[in-house]
Short mmCIF file of C-alpha atoms in Angstrom, two decimals:
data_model
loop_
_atom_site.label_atom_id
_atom_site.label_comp_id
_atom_site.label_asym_id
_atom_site.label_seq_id
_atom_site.Cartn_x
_atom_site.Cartn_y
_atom_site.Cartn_z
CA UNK A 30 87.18 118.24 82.02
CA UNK A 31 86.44 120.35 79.16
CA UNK A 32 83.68 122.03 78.06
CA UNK A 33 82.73 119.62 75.18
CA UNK A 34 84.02 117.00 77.60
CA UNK A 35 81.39 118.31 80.41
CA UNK A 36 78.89 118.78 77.92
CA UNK A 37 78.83 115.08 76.08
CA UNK A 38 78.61 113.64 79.63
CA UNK A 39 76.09 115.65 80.56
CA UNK A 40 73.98 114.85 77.30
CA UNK A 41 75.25 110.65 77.85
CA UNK A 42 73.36 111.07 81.49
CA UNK A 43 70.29 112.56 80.01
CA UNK A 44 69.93 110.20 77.06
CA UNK A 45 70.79 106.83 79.31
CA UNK A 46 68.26 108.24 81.60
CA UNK A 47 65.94 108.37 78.59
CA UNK A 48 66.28 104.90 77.75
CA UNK A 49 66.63 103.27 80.45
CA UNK A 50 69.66 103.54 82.61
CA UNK A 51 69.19 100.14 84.45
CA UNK A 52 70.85 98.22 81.13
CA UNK A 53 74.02 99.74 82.44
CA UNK A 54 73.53 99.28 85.62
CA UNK A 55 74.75 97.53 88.45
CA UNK A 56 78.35 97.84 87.55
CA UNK A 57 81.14 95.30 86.85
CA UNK A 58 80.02 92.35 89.60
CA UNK A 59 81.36 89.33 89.06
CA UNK A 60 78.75 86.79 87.99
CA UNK A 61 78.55 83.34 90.62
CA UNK A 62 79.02 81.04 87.60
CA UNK A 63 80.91 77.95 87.44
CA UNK A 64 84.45 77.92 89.21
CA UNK A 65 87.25 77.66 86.09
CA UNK A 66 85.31 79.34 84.10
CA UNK A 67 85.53 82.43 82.42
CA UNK A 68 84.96 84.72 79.61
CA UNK A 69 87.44 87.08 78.10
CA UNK A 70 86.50 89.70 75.85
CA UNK A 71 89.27 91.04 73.70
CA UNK A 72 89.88 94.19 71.46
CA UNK A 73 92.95 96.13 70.32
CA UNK A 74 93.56 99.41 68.15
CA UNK A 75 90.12 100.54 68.61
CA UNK A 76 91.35 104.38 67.16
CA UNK A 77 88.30 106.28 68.00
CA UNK A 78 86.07 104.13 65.68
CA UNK A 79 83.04 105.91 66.17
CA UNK A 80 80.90 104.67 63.58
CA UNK A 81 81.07 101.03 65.58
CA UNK A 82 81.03 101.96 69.21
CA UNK A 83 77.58 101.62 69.63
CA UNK A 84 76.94 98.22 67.88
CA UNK A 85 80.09 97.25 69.42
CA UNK A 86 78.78 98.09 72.89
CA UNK A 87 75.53 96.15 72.50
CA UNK A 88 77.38 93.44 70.81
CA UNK A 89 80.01 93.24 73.92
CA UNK A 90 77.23 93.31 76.83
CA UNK A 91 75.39 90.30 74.86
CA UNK A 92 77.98 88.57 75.09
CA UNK A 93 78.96 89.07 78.52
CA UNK A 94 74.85 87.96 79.31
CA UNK A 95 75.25 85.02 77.59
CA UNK A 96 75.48 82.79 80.94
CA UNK A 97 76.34 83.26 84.33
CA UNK A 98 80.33 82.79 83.46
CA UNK A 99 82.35 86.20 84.81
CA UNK A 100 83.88 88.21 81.99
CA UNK A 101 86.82 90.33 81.78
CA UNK A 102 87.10 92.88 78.98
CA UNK A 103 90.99 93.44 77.75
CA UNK A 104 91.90 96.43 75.28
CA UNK A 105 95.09 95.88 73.97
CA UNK A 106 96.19 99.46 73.48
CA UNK A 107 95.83 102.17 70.80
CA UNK A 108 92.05 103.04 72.02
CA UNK A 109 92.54 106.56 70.79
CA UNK A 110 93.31 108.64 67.11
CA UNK A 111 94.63 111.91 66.46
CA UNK A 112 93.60 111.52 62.90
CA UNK A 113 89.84 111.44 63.69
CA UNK A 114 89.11 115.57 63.56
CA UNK A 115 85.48 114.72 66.04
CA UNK A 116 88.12 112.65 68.53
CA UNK A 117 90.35 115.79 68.87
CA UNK A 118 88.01 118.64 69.25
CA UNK A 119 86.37 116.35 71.74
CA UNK A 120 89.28 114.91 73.76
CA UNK A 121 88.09 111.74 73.03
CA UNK A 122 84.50 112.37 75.16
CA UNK A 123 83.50 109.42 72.85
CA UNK A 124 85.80 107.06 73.67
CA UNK A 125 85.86 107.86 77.23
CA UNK A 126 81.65 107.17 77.37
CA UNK A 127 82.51 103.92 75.77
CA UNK A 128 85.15 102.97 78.07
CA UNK A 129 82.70 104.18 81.12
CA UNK A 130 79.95 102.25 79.69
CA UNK A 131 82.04 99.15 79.55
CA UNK A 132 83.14 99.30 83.58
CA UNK A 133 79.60 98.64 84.24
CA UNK A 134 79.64 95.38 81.93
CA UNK A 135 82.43 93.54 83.24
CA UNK A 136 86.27 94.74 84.63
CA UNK A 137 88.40 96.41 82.11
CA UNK A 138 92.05 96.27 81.46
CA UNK A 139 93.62 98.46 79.25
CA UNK A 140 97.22 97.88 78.12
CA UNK A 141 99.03 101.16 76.62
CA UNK A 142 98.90 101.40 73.19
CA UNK A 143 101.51 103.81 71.08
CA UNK A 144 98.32 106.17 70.17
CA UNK A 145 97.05 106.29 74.13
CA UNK A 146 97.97 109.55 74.82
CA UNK A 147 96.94 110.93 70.72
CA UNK A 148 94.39 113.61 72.39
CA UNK A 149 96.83 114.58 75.24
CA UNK A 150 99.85 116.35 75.77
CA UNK A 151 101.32 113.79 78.79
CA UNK A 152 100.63 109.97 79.01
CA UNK A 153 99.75 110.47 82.72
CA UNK A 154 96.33 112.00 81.71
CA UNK A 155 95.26 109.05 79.66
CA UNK A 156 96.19 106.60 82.33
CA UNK A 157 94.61 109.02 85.57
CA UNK A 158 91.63 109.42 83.63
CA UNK A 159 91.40 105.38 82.75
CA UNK A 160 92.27 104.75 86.47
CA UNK A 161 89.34 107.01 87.97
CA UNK A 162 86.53 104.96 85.80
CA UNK A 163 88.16 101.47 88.10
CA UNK A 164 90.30 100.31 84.67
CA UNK A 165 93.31 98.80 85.53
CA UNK A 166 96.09 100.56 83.43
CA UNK A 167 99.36 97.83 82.56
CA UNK A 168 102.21 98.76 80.92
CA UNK A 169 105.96 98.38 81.03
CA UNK A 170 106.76 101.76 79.71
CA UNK A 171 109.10 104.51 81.79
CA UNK A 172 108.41 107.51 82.62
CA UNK A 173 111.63 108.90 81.52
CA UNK A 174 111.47 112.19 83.61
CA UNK A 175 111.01 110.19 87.08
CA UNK A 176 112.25 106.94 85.71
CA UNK A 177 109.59 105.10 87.72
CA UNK A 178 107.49 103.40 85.51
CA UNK A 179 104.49 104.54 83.75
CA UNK A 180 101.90 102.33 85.43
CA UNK A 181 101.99 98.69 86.71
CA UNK A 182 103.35 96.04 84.11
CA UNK A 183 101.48 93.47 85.80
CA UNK A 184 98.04 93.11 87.84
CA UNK A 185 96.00 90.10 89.59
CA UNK A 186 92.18 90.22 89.19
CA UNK A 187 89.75 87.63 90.82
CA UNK A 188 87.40 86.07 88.05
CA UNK A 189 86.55 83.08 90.68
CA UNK A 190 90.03 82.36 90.66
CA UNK A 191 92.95 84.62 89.83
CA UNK A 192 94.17 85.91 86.49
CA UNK A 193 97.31 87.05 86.28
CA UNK A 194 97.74 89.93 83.61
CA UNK A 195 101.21 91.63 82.28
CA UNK A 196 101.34 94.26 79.87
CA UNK A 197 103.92 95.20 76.76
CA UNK A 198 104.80 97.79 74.70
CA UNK A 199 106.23 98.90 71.94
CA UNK A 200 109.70 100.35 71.69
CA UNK A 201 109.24 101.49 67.79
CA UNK A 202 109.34 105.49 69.75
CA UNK A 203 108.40 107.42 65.96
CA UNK A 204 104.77 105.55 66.57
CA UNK A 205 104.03 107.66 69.37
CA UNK A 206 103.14 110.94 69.09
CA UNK A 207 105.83 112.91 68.50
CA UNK A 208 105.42 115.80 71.46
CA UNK A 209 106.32 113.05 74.30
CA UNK A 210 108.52 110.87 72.59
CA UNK A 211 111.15 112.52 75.13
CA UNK A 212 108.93 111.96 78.02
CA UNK A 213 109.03 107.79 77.32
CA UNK A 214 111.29 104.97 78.30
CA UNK A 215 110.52 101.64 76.61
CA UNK A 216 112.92 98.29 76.80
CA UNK A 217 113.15 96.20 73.75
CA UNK A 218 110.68 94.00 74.68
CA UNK A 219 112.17 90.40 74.17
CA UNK A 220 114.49 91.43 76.36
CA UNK A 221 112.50 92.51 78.68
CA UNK A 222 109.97 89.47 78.49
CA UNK A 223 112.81 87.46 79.14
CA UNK A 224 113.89 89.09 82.26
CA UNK A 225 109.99 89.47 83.80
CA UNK A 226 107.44 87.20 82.60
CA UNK A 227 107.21 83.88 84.64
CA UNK A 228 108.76 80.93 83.65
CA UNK A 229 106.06 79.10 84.48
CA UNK A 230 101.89 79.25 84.52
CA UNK A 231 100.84 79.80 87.45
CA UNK A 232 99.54 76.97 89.79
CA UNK A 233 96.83 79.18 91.18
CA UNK A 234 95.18 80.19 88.45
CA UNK A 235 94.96 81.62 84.66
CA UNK A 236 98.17 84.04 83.23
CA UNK A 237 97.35 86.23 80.64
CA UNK A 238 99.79 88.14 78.19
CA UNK A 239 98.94 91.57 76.73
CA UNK A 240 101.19 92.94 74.08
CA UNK A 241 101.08 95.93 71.85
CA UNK A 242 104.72 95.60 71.23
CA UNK A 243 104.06 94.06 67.50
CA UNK A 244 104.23 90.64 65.99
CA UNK A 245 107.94 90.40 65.00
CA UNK A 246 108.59 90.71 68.77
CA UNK A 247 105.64 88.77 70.03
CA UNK A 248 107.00 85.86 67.96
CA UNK A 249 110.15 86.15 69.58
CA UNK A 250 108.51 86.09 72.94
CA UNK A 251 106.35 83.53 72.39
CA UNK A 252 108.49 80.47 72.54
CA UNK A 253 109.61 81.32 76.24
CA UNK A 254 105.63 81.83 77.34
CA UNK A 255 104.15 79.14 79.78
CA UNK A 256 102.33 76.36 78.08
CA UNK A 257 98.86 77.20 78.62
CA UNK A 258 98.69 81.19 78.58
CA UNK A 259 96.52 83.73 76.72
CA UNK A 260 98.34 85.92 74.43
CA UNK A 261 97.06 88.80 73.03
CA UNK A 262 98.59 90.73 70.15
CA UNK A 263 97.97 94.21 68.79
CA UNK A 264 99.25 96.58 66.90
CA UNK A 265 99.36 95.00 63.79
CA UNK A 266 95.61 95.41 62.71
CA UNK A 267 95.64 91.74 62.11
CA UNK A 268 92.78 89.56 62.91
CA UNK A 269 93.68 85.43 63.65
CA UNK A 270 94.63 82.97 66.50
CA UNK A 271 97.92 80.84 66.41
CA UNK A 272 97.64 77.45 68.53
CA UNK A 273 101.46 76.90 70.61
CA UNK A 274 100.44 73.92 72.82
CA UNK A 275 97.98 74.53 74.90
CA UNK A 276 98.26 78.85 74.86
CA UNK A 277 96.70 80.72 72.46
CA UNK A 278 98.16 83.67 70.41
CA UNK A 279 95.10 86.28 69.49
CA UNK A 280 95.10 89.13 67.26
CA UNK A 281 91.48 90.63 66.93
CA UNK A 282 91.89 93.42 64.10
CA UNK A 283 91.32 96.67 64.60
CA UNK A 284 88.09 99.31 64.17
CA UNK A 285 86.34 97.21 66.15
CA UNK A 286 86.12 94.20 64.15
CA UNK A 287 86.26 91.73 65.13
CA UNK A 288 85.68 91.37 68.50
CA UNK A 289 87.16 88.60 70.32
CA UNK A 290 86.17 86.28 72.69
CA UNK A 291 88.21 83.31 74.74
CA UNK A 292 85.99 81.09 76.98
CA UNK A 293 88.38 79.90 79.58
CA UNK A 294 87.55 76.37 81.78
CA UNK A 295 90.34 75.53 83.90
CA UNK A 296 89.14 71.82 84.01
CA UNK A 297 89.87 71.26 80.55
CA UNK A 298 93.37 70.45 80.94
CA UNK A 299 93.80 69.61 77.00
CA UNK A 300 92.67 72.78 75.61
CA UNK A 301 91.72 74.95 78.21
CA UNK A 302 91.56 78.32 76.17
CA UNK A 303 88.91 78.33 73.09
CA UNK A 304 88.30 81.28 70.38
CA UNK A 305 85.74 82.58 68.80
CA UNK A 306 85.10 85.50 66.47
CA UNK A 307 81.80 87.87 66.92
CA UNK A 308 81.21 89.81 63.54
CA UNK A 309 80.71 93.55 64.61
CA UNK A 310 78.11 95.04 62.46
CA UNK A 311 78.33 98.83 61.88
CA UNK A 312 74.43 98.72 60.87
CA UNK A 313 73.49 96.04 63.31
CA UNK A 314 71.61 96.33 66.61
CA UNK A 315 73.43 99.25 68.66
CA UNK A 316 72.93 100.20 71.86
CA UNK A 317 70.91 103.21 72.22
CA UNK A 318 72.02 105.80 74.34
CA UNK A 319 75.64 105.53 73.27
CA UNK A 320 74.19 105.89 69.56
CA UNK A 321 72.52 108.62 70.65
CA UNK A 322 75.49 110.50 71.87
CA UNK A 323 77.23 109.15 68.73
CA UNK A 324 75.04 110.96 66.45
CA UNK A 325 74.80 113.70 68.52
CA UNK A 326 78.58 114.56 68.97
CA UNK A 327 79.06 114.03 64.90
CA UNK A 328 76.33 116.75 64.36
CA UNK A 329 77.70 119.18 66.61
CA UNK A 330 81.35 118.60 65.58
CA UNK A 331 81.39 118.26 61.81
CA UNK A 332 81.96 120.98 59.07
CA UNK A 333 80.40 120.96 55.76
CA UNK A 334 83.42 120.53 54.61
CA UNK A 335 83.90 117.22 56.43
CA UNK A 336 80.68 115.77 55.63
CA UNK A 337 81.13 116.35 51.90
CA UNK A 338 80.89 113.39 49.72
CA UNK A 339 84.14 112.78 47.85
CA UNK A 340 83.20 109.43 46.24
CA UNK A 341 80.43 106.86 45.37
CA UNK A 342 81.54 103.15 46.70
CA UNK A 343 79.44 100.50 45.27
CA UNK A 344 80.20 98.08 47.46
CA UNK A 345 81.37 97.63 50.75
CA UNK A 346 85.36 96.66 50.70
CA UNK A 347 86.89 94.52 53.16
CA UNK A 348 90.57 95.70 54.66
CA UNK A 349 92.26 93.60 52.46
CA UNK A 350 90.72 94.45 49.06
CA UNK A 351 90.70 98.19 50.40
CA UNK A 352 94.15 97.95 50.80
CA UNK A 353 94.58 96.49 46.87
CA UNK A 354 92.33 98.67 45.40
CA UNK A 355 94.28 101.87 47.00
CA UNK A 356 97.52 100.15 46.03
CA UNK A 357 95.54 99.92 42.23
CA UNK A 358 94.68 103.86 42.28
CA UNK A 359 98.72 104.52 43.65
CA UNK A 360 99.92 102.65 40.74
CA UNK A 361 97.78 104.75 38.22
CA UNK A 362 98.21 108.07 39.85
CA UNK A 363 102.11 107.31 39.79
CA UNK A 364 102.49 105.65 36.19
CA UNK A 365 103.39 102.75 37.93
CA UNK A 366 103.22 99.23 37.60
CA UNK A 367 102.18 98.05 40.92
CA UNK A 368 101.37 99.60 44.17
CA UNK A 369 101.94 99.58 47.65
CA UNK A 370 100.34 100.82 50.77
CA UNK A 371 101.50 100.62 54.19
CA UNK A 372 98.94 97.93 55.82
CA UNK A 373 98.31 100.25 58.82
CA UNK A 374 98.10 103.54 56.97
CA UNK A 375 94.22 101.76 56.62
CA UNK A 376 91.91 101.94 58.97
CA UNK A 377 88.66 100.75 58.00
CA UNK A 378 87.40 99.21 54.64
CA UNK A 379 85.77 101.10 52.61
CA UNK A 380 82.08 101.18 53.08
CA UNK A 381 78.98 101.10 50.90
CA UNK A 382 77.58 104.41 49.43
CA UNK A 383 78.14 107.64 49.58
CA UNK A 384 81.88 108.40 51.44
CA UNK A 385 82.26 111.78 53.04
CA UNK A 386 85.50 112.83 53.64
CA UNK A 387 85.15 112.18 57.50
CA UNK A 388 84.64 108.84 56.23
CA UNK A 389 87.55 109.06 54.02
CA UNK A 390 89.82 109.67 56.83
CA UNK A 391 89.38 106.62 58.97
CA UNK A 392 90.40 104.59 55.89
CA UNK A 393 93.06 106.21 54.33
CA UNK A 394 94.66 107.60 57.64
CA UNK A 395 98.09 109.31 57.24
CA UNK A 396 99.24 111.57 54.16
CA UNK A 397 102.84 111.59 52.81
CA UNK A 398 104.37 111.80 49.23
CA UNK A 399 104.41 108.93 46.67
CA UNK A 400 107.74 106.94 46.22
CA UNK A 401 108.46 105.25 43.22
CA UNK A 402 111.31 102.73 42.38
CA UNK A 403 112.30 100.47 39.54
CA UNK A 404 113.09 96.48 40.34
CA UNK A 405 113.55 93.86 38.48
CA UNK A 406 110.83 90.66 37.77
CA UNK A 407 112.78 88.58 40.15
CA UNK A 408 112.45 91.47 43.13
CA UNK A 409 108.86 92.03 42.51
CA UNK A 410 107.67 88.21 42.66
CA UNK A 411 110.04 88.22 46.07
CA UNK A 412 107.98 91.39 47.70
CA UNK A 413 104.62 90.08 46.03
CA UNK A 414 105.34 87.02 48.11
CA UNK A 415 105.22 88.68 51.10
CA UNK A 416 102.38 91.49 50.38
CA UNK A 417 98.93 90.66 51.06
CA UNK A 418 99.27 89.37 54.39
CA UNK A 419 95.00 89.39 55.22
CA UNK A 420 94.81 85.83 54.46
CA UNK A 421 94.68 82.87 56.65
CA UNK A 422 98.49 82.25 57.03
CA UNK A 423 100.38 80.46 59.48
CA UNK A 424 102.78 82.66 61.96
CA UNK A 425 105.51 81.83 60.55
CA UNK A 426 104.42 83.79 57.20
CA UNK A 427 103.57 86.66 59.56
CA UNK A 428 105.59 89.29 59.38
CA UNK A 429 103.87 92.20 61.60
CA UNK A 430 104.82 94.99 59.20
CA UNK A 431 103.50 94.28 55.47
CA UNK A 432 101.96 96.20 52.70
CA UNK A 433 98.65 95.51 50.19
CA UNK A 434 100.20 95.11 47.01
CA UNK A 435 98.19 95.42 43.37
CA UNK A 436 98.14 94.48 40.86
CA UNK A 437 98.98 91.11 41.82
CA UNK A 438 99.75 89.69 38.42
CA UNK A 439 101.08 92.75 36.54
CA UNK A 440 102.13 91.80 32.63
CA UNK A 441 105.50 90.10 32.06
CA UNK A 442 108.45 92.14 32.00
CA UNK A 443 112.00 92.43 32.84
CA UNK A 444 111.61 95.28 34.99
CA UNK A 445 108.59 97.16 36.93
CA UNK A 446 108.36 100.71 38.43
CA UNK A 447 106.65 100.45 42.15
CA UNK A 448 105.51 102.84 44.13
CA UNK A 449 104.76 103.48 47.67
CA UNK A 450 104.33 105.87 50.27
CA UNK A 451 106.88 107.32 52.13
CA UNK A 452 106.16 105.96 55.42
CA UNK A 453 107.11 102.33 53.58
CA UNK A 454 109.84 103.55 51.53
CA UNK A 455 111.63 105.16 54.61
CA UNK A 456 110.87 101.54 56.52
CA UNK A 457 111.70 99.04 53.05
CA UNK A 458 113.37 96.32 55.79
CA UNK A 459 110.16 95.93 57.49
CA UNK A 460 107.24 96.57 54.58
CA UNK A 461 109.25 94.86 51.62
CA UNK A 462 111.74 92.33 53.42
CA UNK A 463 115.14 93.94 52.19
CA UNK A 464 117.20 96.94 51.96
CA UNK A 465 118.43 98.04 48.35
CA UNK A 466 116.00 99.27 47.07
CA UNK A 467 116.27 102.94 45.13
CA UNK A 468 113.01 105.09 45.99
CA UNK A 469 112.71 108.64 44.66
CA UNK A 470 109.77 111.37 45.31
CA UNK A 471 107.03 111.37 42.84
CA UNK A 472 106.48 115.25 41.83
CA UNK A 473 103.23 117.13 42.98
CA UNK A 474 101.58 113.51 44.07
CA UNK A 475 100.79 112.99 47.82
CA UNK A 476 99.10 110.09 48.54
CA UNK A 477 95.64 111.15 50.23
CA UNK A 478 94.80 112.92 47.45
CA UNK A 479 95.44 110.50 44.68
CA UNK A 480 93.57 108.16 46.10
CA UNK A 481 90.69 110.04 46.58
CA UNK A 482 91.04 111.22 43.31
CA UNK A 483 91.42 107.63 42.21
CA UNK A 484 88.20 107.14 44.00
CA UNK A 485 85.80 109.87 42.55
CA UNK A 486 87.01 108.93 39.51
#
């Protein structure tokens, strides 16, 4: 443990102490409700969202005290981010108090993520450390240096009757952190679906799928998954359910918002799996002591620099129109006609007020030069018709990878200049849905910078 490690526990004892340590107490007991029943409590790509731990925390325990049903609490990967300065000068002590304060709510299961080991230097430590708080790591990654695998791919918890959990990755390796790239071992994962999940649901109890191995692979799975079988998704940052028979297909966003929540009952043979949504409030009620440490960490941690305001936002911006208005200031920035930006190069939509560049960071999270190309009207309308993916769409719109594209009804012409950031342009097949198109470097532009440029205006 570190010293700022050692220290932010230290200060999380003293301040639960101070308010009143017996609201996390008592640890992750099953609760003697009704036999069939449960309550699962689902998350994914998390990323060190600091400003919503705390009302996500008090948010997660009311629900689990909502009855006398057991929960479960699944994070579908990518808990941690390297591009959050307080998370890395830290090692995460944030996340880890979360994830602590969680055990004592209800069992956790975490499913590897391709930003789990951000704030190390070797998987192992993420999943040691995860293991000693009682989570149950899954994944079906290798450790390619032993070529045993990484941690167990499957696990059976008792909710009052079993639940059968298996956990996927991703095989795209340039998402992981570069520095242990060699050190990983991960099978395309429709094939390996294919050769290890069960042909069948289970006849003693519940089967659950986790999967951070993306949607273009999870829809590829998902016709070969056992009628009746929770599926969650991540890595996409998407947020909506899909309905295959009786299983349900879950994506629940990322930031911490949404959260979540299936309500299993075994006895309802039709439609044993229901879904809701719980809105996650950043300002909303928090719980106390980890706001406390929140607050306290961000103090100690932050530079001037850091906590400089960079723009004025009038009002708050959902992901979607954050991702169009960025797209809007690319455009101008470049001389363009339209932009583009990488749907998970967002984190977070811009909030209300004053935005310090900390702030700035967890929404506009990678940097990279701006790529412009010319098209004609014809290949715009084409990639317009698959940008803007935030919507309520059916899967079979879905394509995992997309981009927030504005403006959305540019003037008529016969051809438009686009641009993008490199991240997409490298990637066209997957952001724009074809491979021909021309991009070249924009001079002196790089994209964090014009859009906070764009931004202070």
């Amino acid at each position: 443990m570190t010293g700022s490690n050692a220290a932010s526990r230290r200060l999380l004892l003293r301040v639960l102490a101070g308010v009143g340590l017996a609201s996390l107490a008592g640890g992750p007991a099953l609760a003697a409700g009704q036999r069939g029943k449960a309550r699962i409590l689902m998350l994914s790509d998390l990323h060190s969202a600091y400003g919503r731990l705390a009302p996500l925390l008090e948010t997660m325990r009311r629900v689990v005290h909502r009855d006398r049903a057991p929960s479960l609490i699944l994070l579908d990967g990518d808990l941690f981010e390297h591009g959050n300065v307080v998370a890395q000068r830290t090692g995460g002590a944030l996340d880890w108090a979360f994830l602590e304060a969680l055990t004592q709510l209800a069992p956790v299961v975490i499913n590897l993520g391709n930003h789990d080991a951000d704030l190390v230097d070797d998987q192992a430590k993420t999943i040691d450390r995860a293991r000693a708080l009682g989570i149950t790591v899954l994944s079906n990654i290798v450790d390619a240096r032993t070529g045993r695998p990484a941690a167990t791919s499957r696990a059976t918890l008792d909710l009052g009757f079993p639940v059968h959990l298996v956990g996927i990755a991703t095989n795209s390796l340039d998402t992981y952190p570069k520095d242990i790239r060699p050190t990983l071992s991960v099978q395309d994962p429709t094939a390996w679906a294919a050769a290890n999940l069960p042909k069948a649901a289970p006849d003693d109890g519940f089967l659950i799928v986790m999967s951070h191995a993306g949607l273009p692979a999870d829809k590829l799975i998902l016709p070969a998954i056992p009628d009746g079988t929770l599926v969650l998704g991540g890595h996409d940052h998407l947020a909506f359910d899909h309905a295959q028979g009786r299983t349900r297909y879950v994506h629940t966003g990322a930031w911490g918002e949404p959260l979540s929540v299936a309500t299993i009952d075994l006895a309802d043979r039709a439609a044993p799996i229901r879904i809701e949504r719980v809105h996650v409030d950043p300002a909303g009620p928090a719980d106390p002591a980890l706001a406390a440490l929140v607050a306290a960490t961000l103090k100690a941690q932050l530079t001037p620099a850091e906590t400089a305001v960079v723009a004025h936002i009038p009002k708050a911006l959902s992901l979607g129109d954050t991702g169009r208005t960025v797209a809007t200031l690319m455009a101008g920035a470049a001389g363009a006609d339209v932009g583009f930006m990488g749907h998970t190069t967002l984190g977070t939509g811009l909030p209300a007020g004053d935005l310090t560049q900390y702030a700035y960071d967890a929404v506009v999270r990678f940097d990279g030069a701006m790529m412009k190309a010319q098209v004609s009207a014809a290949v715009l309308a084409d990639i317009l018709s698959r940008a803007n993916q935030d919507g309520d769409l059916p899967l079979a719109r879905r394509t995992g990878d997309f981009v927030y594209g504005a403006p959305t009804r540019p003037p008529a012409k016969d051809h438009y200049v686009i641009v993008t950031t490199d991240w997409c342009a490298r990637r066209q097949k997957g952001y724009f849905g074809r491979d021909d198109l021309v991009f070249t470097e924009v001079p002196g532009l790089r994209v964090k910078q014009a859009i906070k440029d764009g931004l202070h205006g």
